Short mmCIF file of C-alpha atoms in Angstrom, two decimals:
data_model
loop_
_atom_site.label_atom_id
_atom_site.label_comp_id
_atom_site.label_asym_id
_atom_site.label_seq_id
_atom_site.Cartn_x
_atom_site.Cartn_y
_atom_site.Cartn_z
CA MET A 13 17.55 -14.95 -1.97
CA LEU A 14 21.23 -13.98 -2.06
CA PRO A 15 22.93 -16.46 0.32
CA ASP A 16 26.00 -16.03 2.52
CA ILE A 17 28.91 -16.27 0.07
CA GLY A 18 31.81 -15.47 2.35
CA GLU A 19 32.73 -14.46 5.85
CA GLY A 20 32.16 -10.74 6.42
CA ILE A 21 30.61 -10.14 2.97
CA VAL A 22 27.41 -8.07 3.21
CA GLU A 23 26.90 -7.09 -0.43
CA CYS A 24 28.14 -7.91 -3.90
CA GLU A 25 27.90 -6.58 -7.43
CA VAL A 26 25.63 -8.22 -10.00
CA VAL A 27 28.00 -8.82 -12.92
CA THR A 28 26.13 -10.92 -15.50
CA TRP A 29 22.64 -12.40 -15.77
CA HIS A 30 22.93 -15.65 -17.74
CA VAL A 31 19.16 -15.91 -18.27
CA ALA A 32 16.36 -13.51 -19.12
CA GLU A 33 13.00 -12.91 -17.49
CA GLY A 34 10.63 -15.58 -18.79
CA ASP A 35 13.34 -18.21 -19.37
CA THR A 36 12.91 -21.73 -18.04
CA VAL A 37 15.86 -23.02 -16.02
CA GLU A 38 17.06 -26.38 -14.79
CA GLU A 39 18.30 -27.29 -11.33
CA ASP A 40 21.90 -26.15 -10.74
CA GLN A 41 21.87 -24.04 -13.93
CA THR A 42 23.91 -20.84 -13.59
CA ILE A 43 21.57 -17.88 -13.15
CA VAL A 44 23.86 -14.97 -12.36
CA ASP A 45 27.50 -14.10 -11.62
CA VAL A 46 28.09 -11.82 -8.64
CA MET A 47 31.37 -10.18 -7.67
CA THR A 48 32.31 -10.10 -4.00
CA ASP A 49 35.27 -8.21 -2.63
CA LYS A 50 37.38 -11.31 -3.26
CA ALA A 51 36.14 -13.28 -6.24
CA LEU A 52 33.46 -13.95 -8.84
CA VAL A 53 30.75 -16.31 -7.54
CA GLU A 54 28.15 -18.22 -9.54
CA ILE A 55 24.59 -18.34 -8.21
CA THR A 56 22.71 -21.39 -9.51
CA ALA A 57 19.04 -22.42 -9.57
CA SER A 58 17.94 -24.41 -6.53
CA GLU A 59 15.17 -26.16 -8.51
CA PRO A 60 13.68 -26.20 -12.04
CA GLY A 61 11.33 -23.35 -12.87
CA ARG A 62 10.69 -20.17 -14.85
CA ILE A 63 12.31 -16.82 -14.11
CA VAL A 64 9.69 -14.15 -13.39
CA ARG A 65 11.56 -11.05 -12.29
CA PHE A 66 15.06 -9.72 -11.57
CA HIS A 67 15.32 -7.56 -8.45
CA TYR A 68 18.71 -6.14 -9.43
CA ALA A 69 20.09 -4.97 -12.76
CA GLN A 70 23.62 -5.67 -13.94
CA GLY A 71 26.07 -3.36 -12.19
CA GLU A 72 23.90 -2.85 -9.10
CA ASN A 73 24.96 -3.96 -5.62
CA ALA A 74 22.85 -6.68 -4.00
CA ARG A 75 22.65 -7.14 -0.24
CA VAL A 76 23.07 -10.56 1.36
CA HIS A 77 19.72 -12.10 2.49
CA THR A 78 17.68 -9.91 0.12
CA PRO A 79 15.75 -11.28 -2.89
CA LEU A 80 17.91 -11.59 -5.99
CA TYR A 81 15.30 -12.86 -8.46
CA ALA A 82 11.78 -14.35 -8.44
CA TYR A 83 10.74 -17.57 -10.15
CA VAL A 84 7.84 -20.00 -10.53
CA PRO A 85 8.75 -23.62 -9.67
CA ASP A 86 8.58 -26.17 -12.46
CA GLU A 87 5.27 -27.70 -11.33
CA GLU A 88 3.44 -24.38 -11.50
CA ALA A 89 5.17 -23.41 -14.77
CA GLU A 90 4.04 -26.66 -16.39
CA ALA A 91 0.50 -26.12 -15.12
CA GLU A 92 0.47 -22.65 -16.72
CA SER A 93 1.77 -24.05 -20.01
CA ALA A 94 -0.81 -26.88 -20.08
CA GLU A 95 -3.64 -24.44 -19.35
CA SER A 96 -2.50 -22.13 -22.18
CA ASP A 97 -2.49 -25.05 -24.67
CA ILE A 98 -6.19 -25.82 -23.93
CA THR A 99 -7.62 -22.32 -23.79
CA ALA A 100 -6.54 -18.74 -23.48
CA PRO A 101 -5.08 -18.52 -19.98
CA GLU A 102 -6.46 -16.32 -17.32
CA HIS A 103 -4.09 -13.97 -15.60
CA LYS A 104 -2.41 -15.92 -12.85
CA GLN A 105 -1.05 -14.08 -9.86
CA VAL A 106 2.22 -15.65 -8.69
CA GLN A 107 1.96 -16.71 -5.08
CA PRO A 108 3.62 -14.21 -2.75
CA GLU A 109 5.53 -16.94 -0.97
CA ARG A 110 7.10 -18.00 -4.29
CA LEU A 111 8.17 -14.50 -5.09
CA ALA A 112 10.61 -12.57 -2.96
CA GLU A 113 8.97 -10.20 -0.52
CA HIS A 114 11.24 -7.35 -1.51
CA ARG A 115 9.97 -5.18 -4.37
CA GLN A 116 11.80 -2.49 -6.30
CA GLU A 117 10.17 0.93 -6.56
CA GLY A 118 9.66 0.41 -10.27
CA ASP A 119 7.59 -2.74 -9.70
CA ASP A 120 4.54 -0.76 -8.58
CA LYS A 121 4.65 1.31 -11.76
CA SER A 122 4.85 -1.75 -13.97
CA ASP A 123 2.00 -3.47 -12.07
CA ASN A 124 -0.26 -0.42 -12.47
CA LYS A 125 0.40 -0.12 -16.19
CA SER A 126 -2.60 -1.71 -17.95
CA GLY A 127 -4.54 -1.49 -21.21
CA GLN A 128 -4.82 -3.29 -24.46
CA ASP A 129 -1.09 -4.06 -24.69
CA GLY A 130 -1.09 -5.70 -21.24
CA ARG A 131 -4.22 -7.78 -21.95
CA HIS A 132 -2.81 -8.86 -25.29
CA ALA A 133 0.46 -10.03 -23.63
CA GLU A 134 -1.51 -12.03 -21.05
CA SER A 135 -3.63 -13.79 -23.66
CA ARG A 136 -0.73 -14.65 -25.96
CA PRO A 137 0.48 -18.23 -25.27
CA ARG A 138 4.18 -18.58 -24.46
CA ILE A 139 6.20 -20.38 -27.13
CA PRO A 140 8.23 -23.17 -25.52
CA ALA A 141 12.03 -23.18 -25.96
CA THR A 142 15.06 -24.19 -23.93
CA PRO A 143 17.34 -21.58 -22.26
CA ALA A 144 20.08 -22.36 -24.79
CA VAL A 145 17.74 -21.61 -27.70
CA ARG A 146 16.54 -18.38 -26.09
CA ARG A 147 20.15 -17.32 -25.56
CA LEU A 148 20.82 -17.99 -29.27
CA LEU A 149 17.81 -15.86 -30.16
CA ARG A 150 19.06 -13.00 -28.01
CA GLU A 151 22.54 -13.18 -29.53
CA HIS A 152 21.09 -12.73 -33.05
CA GLN A 153 18.33 -10.32 -31.90
CA LEU A 154 15.54 -12.54 -33.23
CA ASP A 155 11.87 -12.65 -32.20
CA ILE A 156 10.83 -16.20 -31.32
CA ARG A 157 7.38 -15.56 -32.81
CA ALA A 158 8.95 -15.18 -36.26
CA ILE A 159 10.31 -18.74 -36.21
CA ALA A 160 8.14 -21.82 -36.82
CA GLY A 161 8.85 -24.42 -34.16
CA SER A 162 9.22 -28.04 -35.28
CA GLY A 163 9.25 -29.54 -31.81
CA ARG A 164 6.44 -30.89 -29.69
CA ASN A 165 3.67 -28.36 -28.98
CA GLY A 166 5.40 -25.91 -31.32
CA ARG A 167 8.66 -25.89 -29.34
CA VAL A 168 11.38 -23.92 -31.13
CA LEU A 169 14.53 -26.01 -31.50
CA LYS A 170 18.11 -24.95 -32.13
CA GLU A 171 17.85 -26.40 -35.65
CA ASP A 172 14.85 -24.12 -36.33
CA VAL A 173 16.85 -21.04 -35.38
CA LEU A 174 19.88 -22.06 -37.45
CA ALA A 175 17.67 -22.77 -40.46
CA TYR A 176 16.01 -19.36 -40.07
CA LEU A 177 19.41 -17.65 -39.92
CA LYS A 178 20.63 -19.52 -43.00
CA GLN A 179 17.50 -18.54 -44.91
CA SER A 180 17.89 -14.91 -43.87
CA GLU A 181 21.53 -14.82 -44.98
CA ALA A 182 20.62 -16.32 -48.36
CA HIS A 183 17.94 -13.68 -48.83
CA GLU A 184 20.34 -10.85 -47.95
CA THR A 185 22.98 -12.05 -50.43
CA ASP A 186 20.47 -12.56 -53.27
CA VAL A 187 21.15 -9.41 -55.34
CA THR A 188 19.82 -8.99 -58.89
CA PRO A 189 21.92 -7.34 -61.68
CA ASP A 190 19.74 -4.23 -61.45
CA ASP A 191 20.42 -4.07 -57.73
CA SER A 192 24.16 -4.42 -58.35
CA HIS A 193 24.04 -1.51 -60.78
CA LYS A 194 22.23 0.63 -58.24
CA ILE A 195 24.69 -0.29 -55.50
CA ALA A 196 27.65 0.65 -57.75
CA GLU A 197 26.07 4.01 -58.53
CA ALA A 198 25.45 4.66 -54.84
CA ALA A 199 29.07 3.81 -54.03
CA GLU A 200 30.33 6.26 -56.65
CA ALA A 201 28.02 8.94 -55.31
CA ASP A 202 29.40 8.39 -51.77
CA LYS A 203 33.04 8.85 -52.80
CA ALA A 204 32.94 12.64 -52.89
CA PRO A 205 31.45 13.08 -49.38
CA ALA A 206 33.87 10.47 -48.06
CA GLN A 207 36.86 12.35 -49.47
CA ALA A 208 35.54 15.58 -47.99
CA CYS A 209 35.20 13.90 -44.60
CA ALA A 210 38.78 12.62 -44.84
CA VAL A 211 40.04 16.16 -45.44
CA ALA A 212 37.96 17.45 -42.55
CA SER A 213 39.26 14.72 -40.23
CA ASP A 214 42.81 15.78 -40.99
CA GLU A 215 41.99 19.35 -40.05
CA VAL A 216 40.06 18.59 -36.87
CA ARG A 217 41.16 15.37 -35.20
CA SER A 218 39.09 13.92 -32.40
CA SER A 219 40.76 12.71 -29.23
CA ARG A 220 41.37 9.00 -28.78
CA LEU A 221 40.83 9.37 -25.05
CA GLU A 222 37.50 9.41 -23.28
CA SER A 223 36.60 11.34 -20.15
CA LYS A 224 34.59 9.16 -17.79
CA ALA A 225 34.14 8.18 -14.14
CA VAL A 226 34.30 4.48 -13.22
CA PRO A 227 33.11 3.36 -9.77
CA LEU A 228 35.78 1.70 -7.63
CA LYS A 229 34.17 -1.52 -6.44
CA GLY A 230 34.59 -5.25 -6.13
CA VAL A 231 38.10 -6.69 -6.02
CA ALA A 232 39.66 -3.37 -7.07
CA ALA A 233 38.06 -1.54 -4.13
CA VAL A 234 39.24 -4.15 -1.63
CA MET A 235 42.76 -4.11 -3.07
CA ALA A 236 42.91 -0.32 -2.74
CA ARG A 237 41.72 -0.44 0.86
CA ARG A 238 44.10 -3.21 1.91
CA MET A 239 47.12 -1.72 0.20
CA VAL A 240 46.59 1.57 2.03
CA GLN A 241 46.10 -0.30 5.30
CA SER A 242 49.23 -2.41 4.84
CA SER A 243 51.51 0.42 3.70
CA THR A 244 50.44 2.75 6.54
CA GLN A 245 50.26 0.24 9.42
CA ILE A 246 53.30 -1.94 8.65
CA PRO A 247 56.86 -0.57 8.64
CA HIS A 248 58.28 -2.25 5.54
CA PHE A 249 61.89 -3.41 5.41
CA HIS A 250 63.18 -4.18 1.89
CA TYR A 251 66.02 -6.54 1.06
CA GLY A 252 67.30 -7.15 -2.48
CA ASP A 253 69.51 -9.82 -4.05
CA GLU A 254 70.01 -11.70 -7.30
CA LEU A 255 69.72 -15.43 -8.03
CA ASP A 256 71.77 -17.42 -10.52
CA ILE A 257 69.12 -19.82 -11.82
CA THR A 258 71.08 -21.27 -14.73
CA ASP A 259 71.15 -24.79 -13.26
CA LEU A 260 67.50 -24.54 -12.19
CA LEU A 261 66.42 -23.68 -15.73
CA ALA A 262 68.37 -26.66 -17.05
CA LEU A 263 66.67 -28.96 -14.52
CA ARG A 264 63.24 -27.61 -15.44
CA ALA A 265 63.97 -28.21 -19.13
CA ARG A 266 64.78 -31.86 -18.41
CA LEU A 267 61.63 -32.43 -16.33
CA LYS A 268 59.27 -30.41 -18.50
CA VAL A 269 58.57 -33.24 -20.96
CA ARG A 270 57.71 -35.67 -18.18
CA ALA A 271 55.36 -33.14 -16.60
CA GLU A 272 53.61 -32.52 -19.92
CA GLN A 273 52.97 -36.24 -20.25
CA GLN A 274 50.86 -35.93 -17.10
CA GLY A 275 49.08 -32.84 -18.41
CA ILE A 276 51.00 -30.45 -16.13
CA ARG A 277 52.70 -27.22 -17.21
CA LEU A 278 55.97 -27.02 -15.29
CA THR A 279 57.22 -23.48 -14.64
CA LEU A 280 59.78 -22.11 -12.20
CA MET A 281 57.08 -21.24 -9.65
CA PRO A 282 56.79 -24.76 -8.11
CA PHE A 283 60.57 -24.87 -7.50
CA ILE A 284 60.53 -21.36 -6.00
CA MET A 285 57.65 -22.28 -3.69
CA LYS A 286 59.21 -25.56 -2.60
CA ALA A 287 62.56 -23.91 -1.80
CA MET A 288 60.70 -21.27 0.19
CA ALA A 289 58.85 -23.88 2.24
CA LEU A 290 62.14 -25.64 3.02
CA ALA A 291 63.72 -22.38 4.14
CA VAL A 292 60.72 -21.72 6.40
CA ILE A 293 61.63 -24.84 8.39
CA GLU A 294 64.87 -23.11 9.43
CA GLU A 295 63.32 -19.64 9.89
CA PRO A 296 59.67 -20.27 10.93
CA ILE A 297 59.15 -16.62 11.95
CA LEU A 298 58.64 -15.88 8.24
CA ASN A 299 55.61 -18.18 8.35
CA ALA A 300 53.95 -16.52 11.36
CA ARG A 301 51.47 -13.72 12.00
CA LEU A 302 50.36 -11.47 14.84
CA SER A 303 47.30 -12.15 16.97
CA GLU A 304 44.38 -9.74 16.58
CA ASP A 305 45.36 -7.79 19.69
CA GLU A 306 49.04 -7.92 18.57
CA SER A 307 50.06 -9.47 21.89
CA GLU A 308 51.29 -12.81 20.49
CA ILE A 309 53.17 -14.19 17.50
CA LEU A 310 51.20 -17.08 16.02
CA TYR A 311 53.41 -19.63 14.25
CA GLN A 312 51.52 -21.46 11.50
CA GLY A 313 51.59 -25.24 11.15
CA ALA A 314 51.45 -25.19 7.33
CA CYS A 315 53.26 -23.15 4.70
CA ASN A 316 50.54 -21.75 2.43
CA ILE A 317 52.27 -19.72 -0.26
CA GLY A 318 50.24 -17.21 -2.23
CA MET A 319 50.96 -15.87 -5.69
CA ALA A 320 49.72 -12.53 -6.95
CA VAL A 321 47.69 -12.90 -10.16
CA ASP A 322 46.75 -9.98 -12.40
CA SER A 323 43.15 -10.95 -13.23
CA ALA A 324 40.53 -9.11 -15.28
CA SER A 325 38.68 -8.13 -12.08
CA GLY A 326 41.76 -6.97 -10.17
CA LEU A 327 44.67 -8.29 -8.12
CA MET A 328 44.06 -11.68 -6.48
CA VAL A 329 46.40 -13.72 -4.28
CA PRO A 330 45.27 -17.37 -4.13
CA ASN A 331 47.56 -19.67 -2.18
CA VAL A 332 48.82 -23.24 -2.47
CA LYS A 333 48.09 -25.05 0.78
CA GLY A 334 50.72 -27.14 2.59
CA VAL A 335 53.60 -26.58 0.16
CA GLU A 336 56.06 -28.23 2.59
CA ARG A 337 54.37 -31.64 2.10
CA LEU A 338 53.70 -31.46 -1.66
CA SER A 339 55.88 -32.70 -4.50
CA ILE A 340 57.04 -30.41 -7.30
CA LEU A 341 54.42 -31.82 -9.69
CA GLU A 342 51.66 -31.49 -7.10
CA ILE A 343 52.59 -27.85 -6.58
CA ALA A 344 52.69 -27.30 -10.35
CA ARG A 345 49.20 -28.75 -10.71
CA GLU A 346 47.86 -26.43 -8.00
CA VAL A 347 49.62 -23.40 -9.49
CA GLY A 348 47.99 -24.11 -12.85
CA ARG A 349 44.55 -24.55 -11.32
CA LEU A 350 44.74 -21.39 -9.23
CA THR A 351 46.15 -19.27 -12.05
CA GLU A 352 43.37 -20.29 -14.42
CA ALA A 353 40.70 -19.72 -11.76
CA ALA A 354 42.09 -16.29 -10.81
CA ARG A 355 42.32 -15.04 -14.40
CA SER A 356 38.70 -16.05 -14.99
CA GLY A 357 37.71 -14.40 -11.69
CA ARG A 358 36.30 -17.64 -10.27
CA VAL A 359 38.56 -18.38 -7.32
CA ALA A 360 37.01 -20.30 -4.44
CA GLN A 361 36.93 -18.44 -1.14
CA ALA A 362 39.01 -21.19 0.50
CA ASP A 363 41.83 -20.63 -1.99
CA LEU A 364 42.08 -16.97 -0.95
CA LYS A 365 42.24 -17.59 2.81
CA GLY A 366 45.00 -18.79 5.10
CA GLY A 367 48.06 -17.54 3.21
CA THR A 368 51.34 -17.32 5.15
CA LEU A 369 53.83 -16.00 2.52
CA SER A 370 53.33 -14.38 -0.87
CA ILE A 371 55.14 -14.14 -4.20
CA SER A 372 54.74 -11.38 -6.78
CA ASN A 373 56.03 -12.56 -10.15
CA ILE A 374 56.14 -9.08 -11.66
CA GLY A 375 59.08 -10.08 -13.84
CA ALA A 376 56.75 -12.15 -16.02
CA LEU A 377 55.31 -8.85 -17.29
CA GLY A 378 58.60 -6.95 -17.30
CA GLY A 379 60.74 -5.00 -14.89
CA THR A 380 63.90 -5.87 -13.03
CA TYR A 381 63.17 -4.49 -9.57
CA ALA A 382 60.01 -3.91 -7.51
CA ALA A 383 59.20 -2.94 -3.93
CA PRO A 384 56.22 -5.15 -3.00
CA ILE A 385 53.65 -4.37 -0.29
CA ILE A 386 53.00 -7.03 2.34
CA ASN A 387 49.74 -8.93 2.11
CA GLN A 388 48.34 -8.63 5.65
CA PRO A 389 48.36 -10.45 8.02
CA GLU A 390 51.47 -12.09 6.57
CA PHE A 391 54.97 -11.03 7.57
CA ALA A 392 56.77 -11.08 4.21
CA ILE A 393 56.45 -11.02 0.43
CA VAL A 394 58.99 -11.38 -2.38
CA ALA A 395 58.93 -9.77 -5.83
CA LEU A 396 60.62 -11.69 -8.66
CA GLY A 397 62.23 -9.65 -11.42
CA ARG A 398 62.63 -10.84 -14.98
CA THR A 399 65.38 -13.30 -15.79
CA GLN A 400 68.27 -11.88 -17.84
CA ARG A 401 71.25 -13.50 -19.56
CA LEU A 402 74.19 -11.56 -18.09
CA PRO A 403 78.01 -11.88 -17.95
CA ARG A 404 79.41 -13.15 -14.65
CA PHE A 405 82.78 -14.39 -13.39
CA ASP A 406 83.09 -18.11 -12.65
CA GLY A 407 85.26 -19.62 -9.91
CA GLU A 408 88.37 -19.37 -12.06
CA GLY A 409 87.83 -15.73 -12.97
CA ASN A 410 86.59 -16.39 -16.49
CA VAL A 411 83.63 -14.44 -17.87
CA CYS A 412 80.62 -16.62 -18.70
CA ALA A 413 76.94 -16.09 -19.48
CA ARG A 414 74.53 -16.87 -16.63
CA ASP A 415 70.76 -16.58 -16.14
CA ILE A 416 70.19 -13.99 -13.40
CA MET A 417 66.93 -13.20 -11.63
CA THR A 418 66.65 -10.21 -9.29
CA ILE A 419 64.50 -10.53 -6.17
CA THR A 420 63.27 -8.02 -3.57
CA TRP A 421 61.88 -9.01 -0.19
CA ALA A 422 59.58 -6.88 1.94
CA GLY A 423 59.34 -7.80 5.62
CA ASP A 424 57.31 -6.55 8.57
CA HIS A 425 60.00 -4.69 10.53
CA ARG A 426 57.94 -4.86 13.73
CA ILE A 427 58.75 -8.57 13.93
CA ILE A 428 61.44 -9.38 11.34
CA ASP A 429 64.85 -7.75 11.48
CA GLY A 430 67.39 -7.49 8.68
CA GLY A 431 69.47 -10.43 9.84
CA THR A 432 66.49 -12.80 9.92
CA ILE A 433 65.30 -12.03 6.41
CA ALA A 434 68.90 -12.16 5.10
CA ARG A 435 69.47 -15.64 6.56
CA PHE A 436 66.13 -16.84 5.24
CA SER A 437 66.77 -15.41 1.77
CA ASN A 438 70.29 -16.87 1.63
CA LEU A 439 69.01 -20.38 2.38
CA TRP A 440 66.18 -20.02 -0.15
CA LYS A 441 68.71 -18.73 -2.69
CA HIS A 442 71.04 -21.68 -2.04
CA TYR A 443 68.28 -24.18 -2.77
CA LEU A 444 67.41 -22.47 -6.06
CA GLU A 445 71.00 -22.07 -7.22
CA HIS A 446 71.82 -25.69 -6.27
CA PRO A 447 68.60 -27.61 -6.99
CA ASP A 448 70.36 -30.95 -6.60
CA GLU A 449 71.04 -30.12 -2.91
CA MET A 450 67.38 -29.21 -2.47
CA LEU A 451 66.59 -32.89 -3.09
CA LEU A 452 68.46 -33.83 0.09
CA SER A 453 66.07 -31.74 2.18
CA LEU A 454 62.88 -33.17 0.68
CA SER A 455 60.90 -35.38 3.05
#
């Protein structure tokens, strides 16, 4: 049964089955990955047993509270195996309460299909093997019946499969001199057609592009819907500036070695988040949101800063909780954890909820300026451009090289006016350009 995997989620896409029908599984073993509108979720086995049937194929949408797969618990699976070792087993009907009540339309057709092939499959004893071994067999497209099992009761072990593969490779590479002569003659005979094909390919070149239709679903579908909602319902006010982060980069370089000793990758993001949380203390309206009926402004008691991550499944914005009370290294550890989880598509639902401000680090991919779209129900988001080494005048009028980062804020103009976001941005900028002064504001 597909359980509740998130508030408001009624269906999800079946992405990958990690087992096959007929495999034995252990408790808490990953059975299938499903994609909700927010993240990739693993569904694990609730108890040991044997998989009997999948109710959904990969790529299909499964409804919450409907059967996802059917299985026989371990006790019944062992009883079947013991019975087959003594005598040819009789056909055993799986108890209806153990199988899901829901049936696909194709199930009736498969149940009605009988004959010699069906009776032969029922009478053939099942060769025991672990899920890992069966996965190895599938990867190399091998039939388990072709491999002699050296384990107990004829169980096929991983070593048996590897030995079979090694033997097969040795057989394929064993070529006699006569065979080599024949292969050389065949290669010479193929040269003329190959040259003709090369000439033909020059004359008529096929397109490198493919015409196809791809369904918009999962994270991509939710992103599309929310971006349209945000851009049409919220009047965006944009404010741009540039930051001189020369001193900040020098500070990061000094602390980087110490962070690596603790297994933490120290980037600029933790400093940017911490400075933002400190600026929120002076301008808390940036950390607020509207009530559902839009009659009240709800100030949030924690600064949960989200960061947009370009994952394989689409745009995700996990957030670091309580940035105002975390140290730089604690923020860096969370940033690393969330980035890795988002890029693999396995972000916990809790990490995607409760954000109060967002950062789009588009400059990491390239680009100097961007006009970000607010992540509802937040009031503001900032886009970071790429850092450039540019000439600037110092206090004495001399030209010097400085590290400059461009930034662009987007604010909800229903609540935030230009003066508010300018004051907030100036304070945030001051902390980043003078990181030593930021230390005085740390609690």
